[in-house]
Every structure is written in structure tokens, then in C-alpha cells.
mmCIF file of C-alpha atoms in Angstrom:
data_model
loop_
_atom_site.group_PDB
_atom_site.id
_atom_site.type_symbol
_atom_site.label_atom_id
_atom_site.label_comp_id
_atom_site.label_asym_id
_atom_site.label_seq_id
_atom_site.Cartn_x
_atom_site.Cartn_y
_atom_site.Cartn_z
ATOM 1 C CA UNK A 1358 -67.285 -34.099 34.167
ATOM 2 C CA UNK A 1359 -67.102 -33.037 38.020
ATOM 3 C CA UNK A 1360 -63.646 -30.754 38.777
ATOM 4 C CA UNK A 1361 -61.737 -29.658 41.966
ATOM 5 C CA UNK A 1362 -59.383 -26.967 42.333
ATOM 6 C CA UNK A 1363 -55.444 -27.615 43.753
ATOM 7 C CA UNK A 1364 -56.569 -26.598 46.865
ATOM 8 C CA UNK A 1365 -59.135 -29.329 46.901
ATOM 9 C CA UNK A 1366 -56.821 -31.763 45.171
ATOM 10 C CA UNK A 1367 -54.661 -30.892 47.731
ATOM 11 C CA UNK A 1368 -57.136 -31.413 51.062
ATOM 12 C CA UNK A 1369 -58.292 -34.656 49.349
ATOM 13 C CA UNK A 1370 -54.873 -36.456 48.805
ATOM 14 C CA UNK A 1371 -53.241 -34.960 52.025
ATOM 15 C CA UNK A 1372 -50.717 -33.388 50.163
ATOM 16 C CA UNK A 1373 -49.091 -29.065 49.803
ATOM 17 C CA UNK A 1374 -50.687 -27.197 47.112
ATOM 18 C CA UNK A 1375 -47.124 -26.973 45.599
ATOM 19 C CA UNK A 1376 -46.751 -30.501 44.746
ATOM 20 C CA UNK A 1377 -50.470 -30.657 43.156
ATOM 21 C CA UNK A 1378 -48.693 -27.320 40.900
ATOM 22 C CA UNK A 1379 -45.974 -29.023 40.014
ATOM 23 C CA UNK A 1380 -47.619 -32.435 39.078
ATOM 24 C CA UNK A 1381 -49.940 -29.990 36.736
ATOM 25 C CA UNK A 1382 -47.175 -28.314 35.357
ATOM 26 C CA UNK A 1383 -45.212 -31.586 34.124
ATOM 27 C CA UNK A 1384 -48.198 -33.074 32.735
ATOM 28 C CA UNK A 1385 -48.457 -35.710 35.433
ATOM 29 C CA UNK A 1386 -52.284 -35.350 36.181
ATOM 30 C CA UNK A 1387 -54.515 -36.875 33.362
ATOM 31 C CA UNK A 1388 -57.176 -34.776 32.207
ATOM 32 C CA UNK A 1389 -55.977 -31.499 33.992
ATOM 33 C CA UNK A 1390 -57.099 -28.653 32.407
ATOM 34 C CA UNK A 1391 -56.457 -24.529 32.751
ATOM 35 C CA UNK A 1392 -58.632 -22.044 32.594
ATOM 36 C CA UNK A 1393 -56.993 -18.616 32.776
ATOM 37 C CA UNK A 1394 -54.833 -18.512 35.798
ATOM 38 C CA UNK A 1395 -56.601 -22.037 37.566
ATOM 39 C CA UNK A 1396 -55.647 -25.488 36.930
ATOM 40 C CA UNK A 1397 -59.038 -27.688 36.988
ATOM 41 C CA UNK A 1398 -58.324 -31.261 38.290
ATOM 42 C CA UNK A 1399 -60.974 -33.807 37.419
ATOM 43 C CA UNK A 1400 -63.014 -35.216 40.457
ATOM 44 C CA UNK A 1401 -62.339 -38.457 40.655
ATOM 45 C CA UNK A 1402 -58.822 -38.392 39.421
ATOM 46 C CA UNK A 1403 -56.414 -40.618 41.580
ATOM 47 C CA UNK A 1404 -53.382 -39.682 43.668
ATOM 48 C CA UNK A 1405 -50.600 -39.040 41.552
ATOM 49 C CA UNK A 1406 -47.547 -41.110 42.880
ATOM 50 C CA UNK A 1407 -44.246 -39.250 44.772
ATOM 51 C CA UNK A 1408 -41.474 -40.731 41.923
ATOM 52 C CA UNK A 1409 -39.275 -38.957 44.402
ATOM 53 C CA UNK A 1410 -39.935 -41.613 47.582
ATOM 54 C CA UNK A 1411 -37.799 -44.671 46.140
ATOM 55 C CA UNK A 1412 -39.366 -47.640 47.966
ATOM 56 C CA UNK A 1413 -36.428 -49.955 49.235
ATOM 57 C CA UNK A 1414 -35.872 -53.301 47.709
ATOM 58 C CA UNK A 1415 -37.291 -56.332 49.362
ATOM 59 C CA UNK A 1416 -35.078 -59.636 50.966
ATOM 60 C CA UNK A 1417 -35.861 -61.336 48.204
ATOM 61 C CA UNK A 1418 -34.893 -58.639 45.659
ATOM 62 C CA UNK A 1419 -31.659 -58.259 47.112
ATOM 63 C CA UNK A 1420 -31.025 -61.990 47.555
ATOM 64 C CA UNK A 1421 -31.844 -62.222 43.678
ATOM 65 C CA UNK A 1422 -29.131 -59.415 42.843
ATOM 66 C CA UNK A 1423 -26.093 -60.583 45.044
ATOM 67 C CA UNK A 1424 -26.971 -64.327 43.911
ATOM 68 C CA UNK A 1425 -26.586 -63.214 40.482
ATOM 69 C CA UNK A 1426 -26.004 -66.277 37.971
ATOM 70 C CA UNK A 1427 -23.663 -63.810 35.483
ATOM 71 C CA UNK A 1428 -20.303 -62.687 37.344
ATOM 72 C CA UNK A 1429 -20.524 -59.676 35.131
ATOM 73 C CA UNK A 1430 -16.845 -58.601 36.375
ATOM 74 C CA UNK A 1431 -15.385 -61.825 34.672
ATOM 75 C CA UNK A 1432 -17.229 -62.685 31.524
ATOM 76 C CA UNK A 1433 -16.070 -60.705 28.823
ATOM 77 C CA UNK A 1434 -18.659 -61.827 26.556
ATOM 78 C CA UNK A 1435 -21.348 -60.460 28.317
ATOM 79 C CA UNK A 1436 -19.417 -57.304 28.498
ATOM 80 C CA UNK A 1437 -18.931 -57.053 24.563
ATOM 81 C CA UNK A 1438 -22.475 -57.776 24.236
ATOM 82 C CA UNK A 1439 -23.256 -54.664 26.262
ATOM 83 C CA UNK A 1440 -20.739 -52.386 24.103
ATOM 84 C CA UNK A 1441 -22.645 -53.918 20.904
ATOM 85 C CA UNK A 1442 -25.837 -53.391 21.994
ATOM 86 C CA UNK A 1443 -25.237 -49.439 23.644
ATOM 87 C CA UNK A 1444 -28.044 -47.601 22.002
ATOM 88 C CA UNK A 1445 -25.411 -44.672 21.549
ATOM 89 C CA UNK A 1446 -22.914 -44.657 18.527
ATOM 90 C CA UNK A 1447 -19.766 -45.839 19.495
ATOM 91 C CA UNK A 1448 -16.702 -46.649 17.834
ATOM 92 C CA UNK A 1449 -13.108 -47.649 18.957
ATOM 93 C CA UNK A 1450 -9.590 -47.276 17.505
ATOM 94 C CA UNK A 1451 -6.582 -48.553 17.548
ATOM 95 C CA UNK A 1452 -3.456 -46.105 18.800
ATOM 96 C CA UNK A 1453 -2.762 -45.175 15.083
ATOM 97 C CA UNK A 1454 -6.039 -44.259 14.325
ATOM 98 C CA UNK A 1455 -7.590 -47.151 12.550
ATOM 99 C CA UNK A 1456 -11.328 -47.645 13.150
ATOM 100 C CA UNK A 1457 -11.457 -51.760 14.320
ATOM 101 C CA UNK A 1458 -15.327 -51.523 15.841
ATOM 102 C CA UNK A 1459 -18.236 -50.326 15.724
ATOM 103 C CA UNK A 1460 -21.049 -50.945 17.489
ATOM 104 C CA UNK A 1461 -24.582 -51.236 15.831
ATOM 105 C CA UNK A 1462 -26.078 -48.075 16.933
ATOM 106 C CA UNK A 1463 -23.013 -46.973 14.697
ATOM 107 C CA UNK A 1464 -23.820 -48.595 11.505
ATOM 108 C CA UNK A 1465 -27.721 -47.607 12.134
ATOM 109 C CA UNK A 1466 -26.406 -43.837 12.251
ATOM 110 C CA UNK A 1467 -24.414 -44.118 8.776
ATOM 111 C CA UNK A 1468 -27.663 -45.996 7.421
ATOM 112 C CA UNK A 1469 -25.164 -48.761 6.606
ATOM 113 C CA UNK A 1470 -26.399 -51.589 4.580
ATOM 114 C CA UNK A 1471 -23.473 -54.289 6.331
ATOM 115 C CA UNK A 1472 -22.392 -54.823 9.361
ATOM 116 C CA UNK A 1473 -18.939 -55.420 8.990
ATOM 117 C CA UNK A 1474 -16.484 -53.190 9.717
ATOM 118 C CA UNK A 1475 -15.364 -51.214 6.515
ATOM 119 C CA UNK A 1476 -11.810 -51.655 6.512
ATOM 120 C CA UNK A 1477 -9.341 -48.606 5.656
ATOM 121 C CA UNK A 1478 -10.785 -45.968 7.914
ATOM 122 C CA UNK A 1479 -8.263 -43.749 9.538
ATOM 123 C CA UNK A 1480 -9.590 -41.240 11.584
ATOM 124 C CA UNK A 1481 -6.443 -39.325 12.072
ATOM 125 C CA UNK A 1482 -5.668 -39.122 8.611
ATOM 126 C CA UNK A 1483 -9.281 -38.025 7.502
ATOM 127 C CA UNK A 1484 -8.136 -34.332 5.595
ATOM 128 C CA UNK A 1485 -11.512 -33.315 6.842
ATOM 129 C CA UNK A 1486 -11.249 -33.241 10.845
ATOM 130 C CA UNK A 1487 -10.158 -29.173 10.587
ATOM 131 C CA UNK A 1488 -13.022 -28.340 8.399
ATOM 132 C CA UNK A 1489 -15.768 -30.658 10.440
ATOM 133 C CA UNK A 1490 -14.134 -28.690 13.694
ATOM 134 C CA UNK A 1491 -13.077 -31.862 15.448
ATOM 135 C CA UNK A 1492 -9.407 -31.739 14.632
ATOM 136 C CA UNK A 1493 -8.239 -30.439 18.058
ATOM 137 C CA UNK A 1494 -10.428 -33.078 19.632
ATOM 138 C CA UNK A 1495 -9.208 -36.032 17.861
ATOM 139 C CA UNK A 1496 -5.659 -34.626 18.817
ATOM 140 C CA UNK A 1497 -6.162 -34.646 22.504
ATOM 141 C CA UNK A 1498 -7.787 -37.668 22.552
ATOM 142 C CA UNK A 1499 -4.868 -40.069 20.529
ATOM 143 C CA UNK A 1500 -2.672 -38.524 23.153
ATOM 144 C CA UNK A 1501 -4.566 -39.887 25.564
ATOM 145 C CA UNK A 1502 -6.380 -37.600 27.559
ATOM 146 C CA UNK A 1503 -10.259 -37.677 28.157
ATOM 147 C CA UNK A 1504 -12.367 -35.386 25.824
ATOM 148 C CA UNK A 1505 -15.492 -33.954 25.316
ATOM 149 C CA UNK A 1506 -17.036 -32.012 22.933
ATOM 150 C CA UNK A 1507 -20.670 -30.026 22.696
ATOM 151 C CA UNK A 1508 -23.307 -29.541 20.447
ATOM 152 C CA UNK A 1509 -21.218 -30.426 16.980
ATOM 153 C CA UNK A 1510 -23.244 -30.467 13.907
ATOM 154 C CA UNK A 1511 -22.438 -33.484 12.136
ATOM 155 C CA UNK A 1512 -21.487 -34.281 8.511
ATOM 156 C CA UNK A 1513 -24.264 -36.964 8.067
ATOM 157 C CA UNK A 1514 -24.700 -36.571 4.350
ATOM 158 C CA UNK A 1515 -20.625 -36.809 4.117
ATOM 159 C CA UNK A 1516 -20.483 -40.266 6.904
ATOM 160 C CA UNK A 1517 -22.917 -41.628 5.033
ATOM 161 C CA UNK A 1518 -21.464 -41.784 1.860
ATOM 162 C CA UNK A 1519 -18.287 -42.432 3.379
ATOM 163 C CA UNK A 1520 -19.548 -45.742 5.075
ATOM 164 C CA UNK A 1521 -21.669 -47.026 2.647
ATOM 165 C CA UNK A 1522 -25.039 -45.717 3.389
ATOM 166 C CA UNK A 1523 -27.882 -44.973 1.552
ATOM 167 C CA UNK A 1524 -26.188 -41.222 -0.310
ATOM 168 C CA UNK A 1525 -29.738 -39.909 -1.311
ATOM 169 C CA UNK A 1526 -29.998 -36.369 -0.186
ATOM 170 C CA UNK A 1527 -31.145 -36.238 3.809
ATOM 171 C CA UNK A 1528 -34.287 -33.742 4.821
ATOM 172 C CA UNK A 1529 -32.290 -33.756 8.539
ATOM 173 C CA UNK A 1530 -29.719 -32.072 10.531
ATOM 174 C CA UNK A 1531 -28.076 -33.631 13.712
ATOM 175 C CA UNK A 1532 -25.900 -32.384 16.252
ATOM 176 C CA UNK A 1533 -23.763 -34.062 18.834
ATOM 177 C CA UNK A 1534 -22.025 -34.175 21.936
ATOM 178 C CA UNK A 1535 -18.676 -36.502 21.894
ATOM 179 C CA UNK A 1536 -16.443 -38.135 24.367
ATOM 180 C CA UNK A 1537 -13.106 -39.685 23.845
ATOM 181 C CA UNK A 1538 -11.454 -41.344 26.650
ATOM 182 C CA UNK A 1539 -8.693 -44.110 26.052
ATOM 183 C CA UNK A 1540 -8.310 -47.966 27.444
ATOM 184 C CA UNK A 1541 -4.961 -48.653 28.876
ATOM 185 C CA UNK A 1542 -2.901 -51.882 28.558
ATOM 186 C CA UNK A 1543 -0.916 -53.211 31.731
ATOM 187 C CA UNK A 1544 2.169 -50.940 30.481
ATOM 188 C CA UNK A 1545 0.216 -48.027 31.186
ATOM 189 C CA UNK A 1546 0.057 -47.701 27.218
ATOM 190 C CA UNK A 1547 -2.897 -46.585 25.217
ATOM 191 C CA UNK A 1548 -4.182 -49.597 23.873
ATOM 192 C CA UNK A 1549 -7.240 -48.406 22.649
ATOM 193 C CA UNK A 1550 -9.523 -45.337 21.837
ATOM 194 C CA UNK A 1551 -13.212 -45.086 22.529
ATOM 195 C CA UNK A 1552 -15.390 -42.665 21.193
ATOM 196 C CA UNK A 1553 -19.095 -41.944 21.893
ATOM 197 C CA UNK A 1554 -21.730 -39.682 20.490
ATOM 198 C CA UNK A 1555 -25.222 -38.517 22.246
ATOM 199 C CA UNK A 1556 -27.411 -36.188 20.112
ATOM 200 C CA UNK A 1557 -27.827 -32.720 21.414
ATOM 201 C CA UNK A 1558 -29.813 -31.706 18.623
ATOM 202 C CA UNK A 1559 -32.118 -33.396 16.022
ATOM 203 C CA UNK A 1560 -34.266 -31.673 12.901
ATOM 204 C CA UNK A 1561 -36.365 -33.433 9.894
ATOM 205 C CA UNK A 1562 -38.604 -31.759 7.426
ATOM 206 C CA UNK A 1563 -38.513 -29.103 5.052
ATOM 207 C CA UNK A 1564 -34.807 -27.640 4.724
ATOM 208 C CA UNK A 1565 -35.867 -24.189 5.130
ATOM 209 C CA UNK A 1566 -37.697 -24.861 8.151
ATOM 210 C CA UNK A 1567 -34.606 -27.052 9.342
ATOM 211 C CA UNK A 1568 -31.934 -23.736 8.729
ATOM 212 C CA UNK A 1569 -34.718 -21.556 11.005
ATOM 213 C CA UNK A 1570 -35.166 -23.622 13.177
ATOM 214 C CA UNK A 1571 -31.261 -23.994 13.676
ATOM 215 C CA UNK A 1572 -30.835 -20.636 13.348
ATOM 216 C CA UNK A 1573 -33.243 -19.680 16.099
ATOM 217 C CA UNK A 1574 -32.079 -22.310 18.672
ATOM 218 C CA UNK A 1575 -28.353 -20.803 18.348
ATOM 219 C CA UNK A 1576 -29.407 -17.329 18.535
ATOM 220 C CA UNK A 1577 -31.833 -17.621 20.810
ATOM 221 C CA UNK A 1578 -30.308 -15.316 23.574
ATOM 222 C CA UNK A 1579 -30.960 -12.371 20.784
ATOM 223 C CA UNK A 1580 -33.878 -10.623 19.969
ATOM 224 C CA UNK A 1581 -35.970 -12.134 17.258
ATOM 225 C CA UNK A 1582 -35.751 -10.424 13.943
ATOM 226 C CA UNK A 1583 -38.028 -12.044 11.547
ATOM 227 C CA UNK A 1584 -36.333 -10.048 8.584
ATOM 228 C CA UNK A 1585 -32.922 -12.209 9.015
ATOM 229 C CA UNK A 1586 -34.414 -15.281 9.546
ATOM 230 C CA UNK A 1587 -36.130 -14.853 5.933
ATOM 231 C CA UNK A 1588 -32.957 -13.550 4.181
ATOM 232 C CA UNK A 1589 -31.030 -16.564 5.542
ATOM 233 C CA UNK A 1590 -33.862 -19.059 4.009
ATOM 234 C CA UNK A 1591 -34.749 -16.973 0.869
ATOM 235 C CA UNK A 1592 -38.221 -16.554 1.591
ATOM 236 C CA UNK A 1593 -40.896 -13.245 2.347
ATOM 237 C CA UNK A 1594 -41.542 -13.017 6.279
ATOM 238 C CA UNK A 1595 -44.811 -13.827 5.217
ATOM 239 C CA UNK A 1596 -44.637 -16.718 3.338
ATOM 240 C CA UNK A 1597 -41.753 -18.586 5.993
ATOM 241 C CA UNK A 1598 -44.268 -17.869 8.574
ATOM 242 C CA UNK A 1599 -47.050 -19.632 7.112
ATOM 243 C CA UNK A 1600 -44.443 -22.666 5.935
ATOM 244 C CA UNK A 1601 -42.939 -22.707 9.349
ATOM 245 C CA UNK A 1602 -46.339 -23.326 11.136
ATOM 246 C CA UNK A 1603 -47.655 -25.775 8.804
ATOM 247 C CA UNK A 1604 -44.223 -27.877 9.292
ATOM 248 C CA UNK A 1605 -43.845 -27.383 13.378
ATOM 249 C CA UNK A 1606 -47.606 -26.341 14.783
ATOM 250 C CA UNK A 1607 -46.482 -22.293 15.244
ATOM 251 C CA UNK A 1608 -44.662 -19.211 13.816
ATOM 252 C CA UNK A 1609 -40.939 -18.668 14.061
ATOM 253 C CA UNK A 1610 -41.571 -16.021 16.820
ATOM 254 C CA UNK A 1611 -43.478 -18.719 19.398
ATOM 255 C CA UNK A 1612 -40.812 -20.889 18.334
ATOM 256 C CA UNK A 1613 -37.997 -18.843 19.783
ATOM 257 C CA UNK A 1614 -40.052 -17.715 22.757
ATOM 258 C CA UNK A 1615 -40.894 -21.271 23.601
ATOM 259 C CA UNK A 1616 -36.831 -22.236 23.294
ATOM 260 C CA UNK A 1617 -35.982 -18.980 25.616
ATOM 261 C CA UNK A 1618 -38.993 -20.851 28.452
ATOM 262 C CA UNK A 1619 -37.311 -23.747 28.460
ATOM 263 C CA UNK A 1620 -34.139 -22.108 28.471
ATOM 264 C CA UNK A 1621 -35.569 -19.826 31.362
ATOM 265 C CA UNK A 1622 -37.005 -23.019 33.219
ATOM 266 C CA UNK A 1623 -33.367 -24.380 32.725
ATOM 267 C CA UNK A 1624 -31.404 -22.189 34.253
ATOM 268 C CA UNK A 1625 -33.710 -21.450 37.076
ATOM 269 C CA UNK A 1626 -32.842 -24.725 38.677
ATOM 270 C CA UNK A 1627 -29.393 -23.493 39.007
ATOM 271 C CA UNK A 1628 -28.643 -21.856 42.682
ATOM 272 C CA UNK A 1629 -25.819 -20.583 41.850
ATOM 273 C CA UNK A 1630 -27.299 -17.917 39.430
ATOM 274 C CA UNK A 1631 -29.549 -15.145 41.384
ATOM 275 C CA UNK A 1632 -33.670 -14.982 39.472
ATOM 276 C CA UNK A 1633 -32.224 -11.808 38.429
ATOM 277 C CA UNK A 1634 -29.032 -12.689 36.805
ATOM 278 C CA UNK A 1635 -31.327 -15.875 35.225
ATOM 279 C CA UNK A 1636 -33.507 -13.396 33.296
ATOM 280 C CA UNK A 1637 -30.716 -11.494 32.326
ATOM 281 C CA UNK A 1638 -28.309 -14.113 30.758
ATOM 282 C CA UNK A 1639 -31.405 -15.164 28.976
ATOM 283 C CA UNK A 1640 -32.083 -11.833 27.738
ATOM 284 C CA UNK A 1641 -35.941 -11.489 29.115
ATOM 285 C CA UNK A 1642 -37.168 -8.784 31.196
ATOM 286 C CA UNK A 1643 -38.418 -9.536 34.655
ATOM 287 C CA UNK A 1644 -41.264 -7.567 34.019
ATOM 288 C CA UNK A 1645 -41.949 -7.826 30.214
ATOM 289 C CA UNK A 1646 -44.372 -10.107 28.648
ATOM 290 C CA UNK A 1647 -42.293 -12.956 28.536
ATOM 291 C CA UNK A 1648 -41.942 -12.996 31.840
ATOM 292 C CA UNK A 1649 -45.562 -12.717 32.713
ATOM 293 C CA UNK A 1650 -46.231 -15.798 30.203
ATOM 294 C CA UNK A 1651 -43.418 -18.454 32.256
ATOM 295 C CA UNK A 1652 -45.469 -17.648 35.555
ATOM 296 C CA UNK A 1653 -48.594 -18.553 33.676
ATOM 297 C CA UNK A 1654 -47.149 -21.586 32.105
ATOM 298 C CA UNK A 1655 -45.318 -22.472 35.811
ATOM 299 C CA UNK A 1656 -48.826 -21.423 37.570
ATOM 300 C CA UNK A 1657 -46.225 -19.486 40.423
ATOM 301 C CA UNK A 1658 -43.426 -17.660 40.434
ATOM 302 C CA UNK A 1659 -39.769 -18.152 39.329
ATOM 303 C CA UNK A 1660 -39.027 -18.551 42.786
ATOM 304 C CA UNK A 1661 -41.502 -20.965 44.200
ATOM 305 C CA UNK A 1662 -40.813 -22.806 40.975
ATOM 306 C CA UNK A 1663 -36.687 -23.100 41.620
ATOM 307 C CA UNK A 1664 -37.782 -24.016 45.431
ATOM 308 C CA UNK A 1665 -39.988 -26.571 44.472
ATOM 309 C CA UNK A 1666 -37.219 -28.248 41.297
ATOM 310 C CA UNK A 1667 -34.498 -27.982 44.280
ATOM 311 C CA UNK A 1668 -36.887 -29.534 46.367
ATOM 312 C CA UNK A 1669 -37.301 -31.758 43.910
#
């Protein structure tokens, strides 16, 4: 197979050298290889498409959404059916705390066998809101303000016993974010409270792997020590090495160095923070060897690469 370099890439499609980089870097380009510092593009690859240039809608298009047959403001079926079908978990309560839906992203969560609503559920009365850390957030929330909450782990073994699910013993760990916000009646009075989780965090496999691999992503800012990572999964450094790669494709230590990249990468797209202060609240030196491997992964500098994502 015939390849061209960006610059070529670049000359042929009539577009900056940057963009070709960036396209490279994402993945975007099929069949883009590197070799050492240089990105190989094969010959007779086509353009890649600008997903940033939204083309606008055409007379007809916009004829077809303003002649809309469904007057989504006033049918309230349609409207439950979109709450039913969210592909997030959400479930709403009544002002004294009583779960009265849930939608079936829910019941898929809790591995519930039924779809009807398990009746008895209080959430304000559950004894075990302090110890799951949420008790503060249910609080605020049945007073009526909106709340949110980040990066919980969640009791799954514990929900899914309590609704029914399947109780076997789960090889996974899950973590989510939460918001509360309540639905008013025409009083002004809290007539309702809705509460939806995204997951922040997700693990399967092999429970020691699971507990290092938690255990690195919330200490990532630290240095690595391999010796507490095997005391806190009962295994040699050796031995959890060789499990670790065989369950995730590398070692514990290119695990946490590919977590502090994409925390690097992260940040970087945030102006507010200087490249210096960047490297610093990620705990990487500018000129160590971590450093040196994000510019070969980006293929420029932590510069060019924040000016091209703003660009962006």
C-alpha cells in the first residue's frame, strides 16, 4: 500500500497540516499509521469530513419540522413516553418520599424481573442514605432545591436485592453522577421529585482487578506505588501485574499513566488554567517522560494541541 505524509495529505485535500494532526490523533483517518514521530496516511484515502461545518437545513426540512403532526407541548402522552423510554435511570417521588415511578432504564439497572412499581419504597426513610453518602443530598432535594451529586459509587449488590433483582454476587462496580430537581404544582408547592443518574464510572471482571483499577483512577494525581496497590488486593506485585494485563491489555503502571493522558488532554482544553499550572495539578513534569510521551501521542505540543481543541 502507497502512503503520503500530513504535509501531502494536507496539499492534496486543500486543507492546514493541523487539521490532518488532529483527524490522526482522534482516529478519524482509516488506516493511518505511525511510525516513530510521522503519521503515514494511506494514498488513496478520502477527505475526511469538517463535523465542525453544520450544513443548514433545507426548505423542505424546515417545512417538515414546523408542520409537525405531534404538538409535543400539549400531548402528555407523548411526553410520558419520552420519560419511560430515557435511556438514563430515573425515578420520581412523591413529597413524602414514596417512590411512585420508575422508568425502565430503572428496573434494567436493579436487574428487575417486573416492571411494576414495587410498592413500599421510601427513600427518606431508607436507614441507609448516611452510610451510602447520599443523606445530605436527599435532604436538599425534598426541600426543594436542585441537586447534584458526582462520581458516587453505588450500592448495586444492596438495590438489587432490595428491588427484586437477580441477588447473585456481581463481578462489577458502578459509579454515578445524580440530579434531583423538583416539579411544582400551580401553588408553587412541590408536587413531585425527580431524580436521575448518569454513570461516571463503570468496571466488570475480576474483583481484584476491579479494586486496582478503582484505586488507581481515584489516586491518580499521586505517584504510582505498585507496593500499595498489591497490599490493598492481597496479591505479590508480581503476580497482580501479570493478572492485571491479562484482564485489561497492560500493567497497573500504563494503566495509571494512560488515566493521567487523558486527564492531561482534559484539562488542557481549559483556558483558564496556564500549560504550566495543567501539568502541575496533574502532577507530571513538563519535562519528564510523561510529558515527552502526550506530545508523541498528540503528534505536537500541548499548546498547538489546546489551540487546535479551542479551535475546535
Amino acid at each position: 500500500m502507497n502512503y503520503i505524509t500530513i504535509k501531502e495529505a494536507a496539499e492534496k485535500w486543500g486543507v492546514s497540516t493541523r487539521s490532518i494532526t488532529y483527524h490522526v490523533v482522534s482516529g478519524r483517518i482509516a488506516g493511518a499509521v505511525k511510525t516513530g514521530n510521522t503519521w503515514l496516511i494511506p494514498k488513496e484515502t478520502a477527505k475526511p469530513k469538517d463535523k465542525r461545518r453544520k450544513q443548514a437545513p433545507s426548505q423542505t426540512e424546515t417545512e417538515a419540522v414546523i408542520q409537525s403532526p405531534i404538538p409535543l407541548i400539549e400531548n402528555k402522552d407523548v411526553f410520558a413516553e419520552i420519560v419511560k423510554q430515557l435511556p438514563y435511570p430515573l425515578h420520581i417521588c412523591a413529597p413524602d418520599g414514596t417512590i411512585i415511578f420508575a422508568n425502565e432504564a430503572f428496573f434494567e439497572f436493579v436487574k428487575s424481573p417486573t416492571r411494576e412499581l414495587i410498592k413500599g419504597n421510601n427513600l427518606r426513610n431508607n436507614p441507609n442514605l448516611d452510610r451510602w453518602g447520599v443523606k445530605d443530598f436527599v435532604r436538599r432535594a425534598f426541600q426543594g432545591e436542585i441537586v447534584h451529586a458526582y462520581d458516587l459509587r453505588v450500592p448495586l449488590q444492596e438495590l438489587i436485592e432490595k428491588y427484586g433483582g437477580n441477588a447473585e454476587l456481581l463481578s462489577e462496580s458502578l459509579y454515578h453522577n445524580m440530579t434531583a430537581f423538583p416539579i411544582r404544582d400551580a401553588h408553587h408547592k412541590i408536587a413531585y421529585i425527580v431524580t436521575v443518574f448518569t454513570t461516571s464510572r463503570y468496571y466488570q471482571g475480576r474483583d481484584e482487578v476491579i479494586r486496582g483499577k478503582e484505586y488507581i483512577d481515584e489516586h491518580w494525581k499521586e505517584e504510582f506505588d505498585a507496593d500499595v496497590l498489591s497490599r490493598i488486593v492481597h496479591m505479590s506485585r508480581y503476580h497482580y501485574a501479570r493478572l492485571f494485563k491479562e484482564h485489561v491489555g497492560m500493567t497497573p503502571h500504563h494503566y495509571y499513566q494512560s488515566v493521567k493522558l487523558q486527564k492531561l488532554k482534559k484539562m488542557l482544553c481549559d483556558s483558564n488554567l496556564s500549560i504550566a499550572q495543567v501539568f502541575n495539578e496533574c502532577g507530571v513534569d513538563y519535562n519528564g517522560k510523561l510529558s515527552k510521551k502526550l506530545k508523541q501521542e498528540l503528534g505536537m505540543t500541548p499548546s498547538e494541541y489546546r489551540a487546535m481543541m479551542i479551535q475546535e
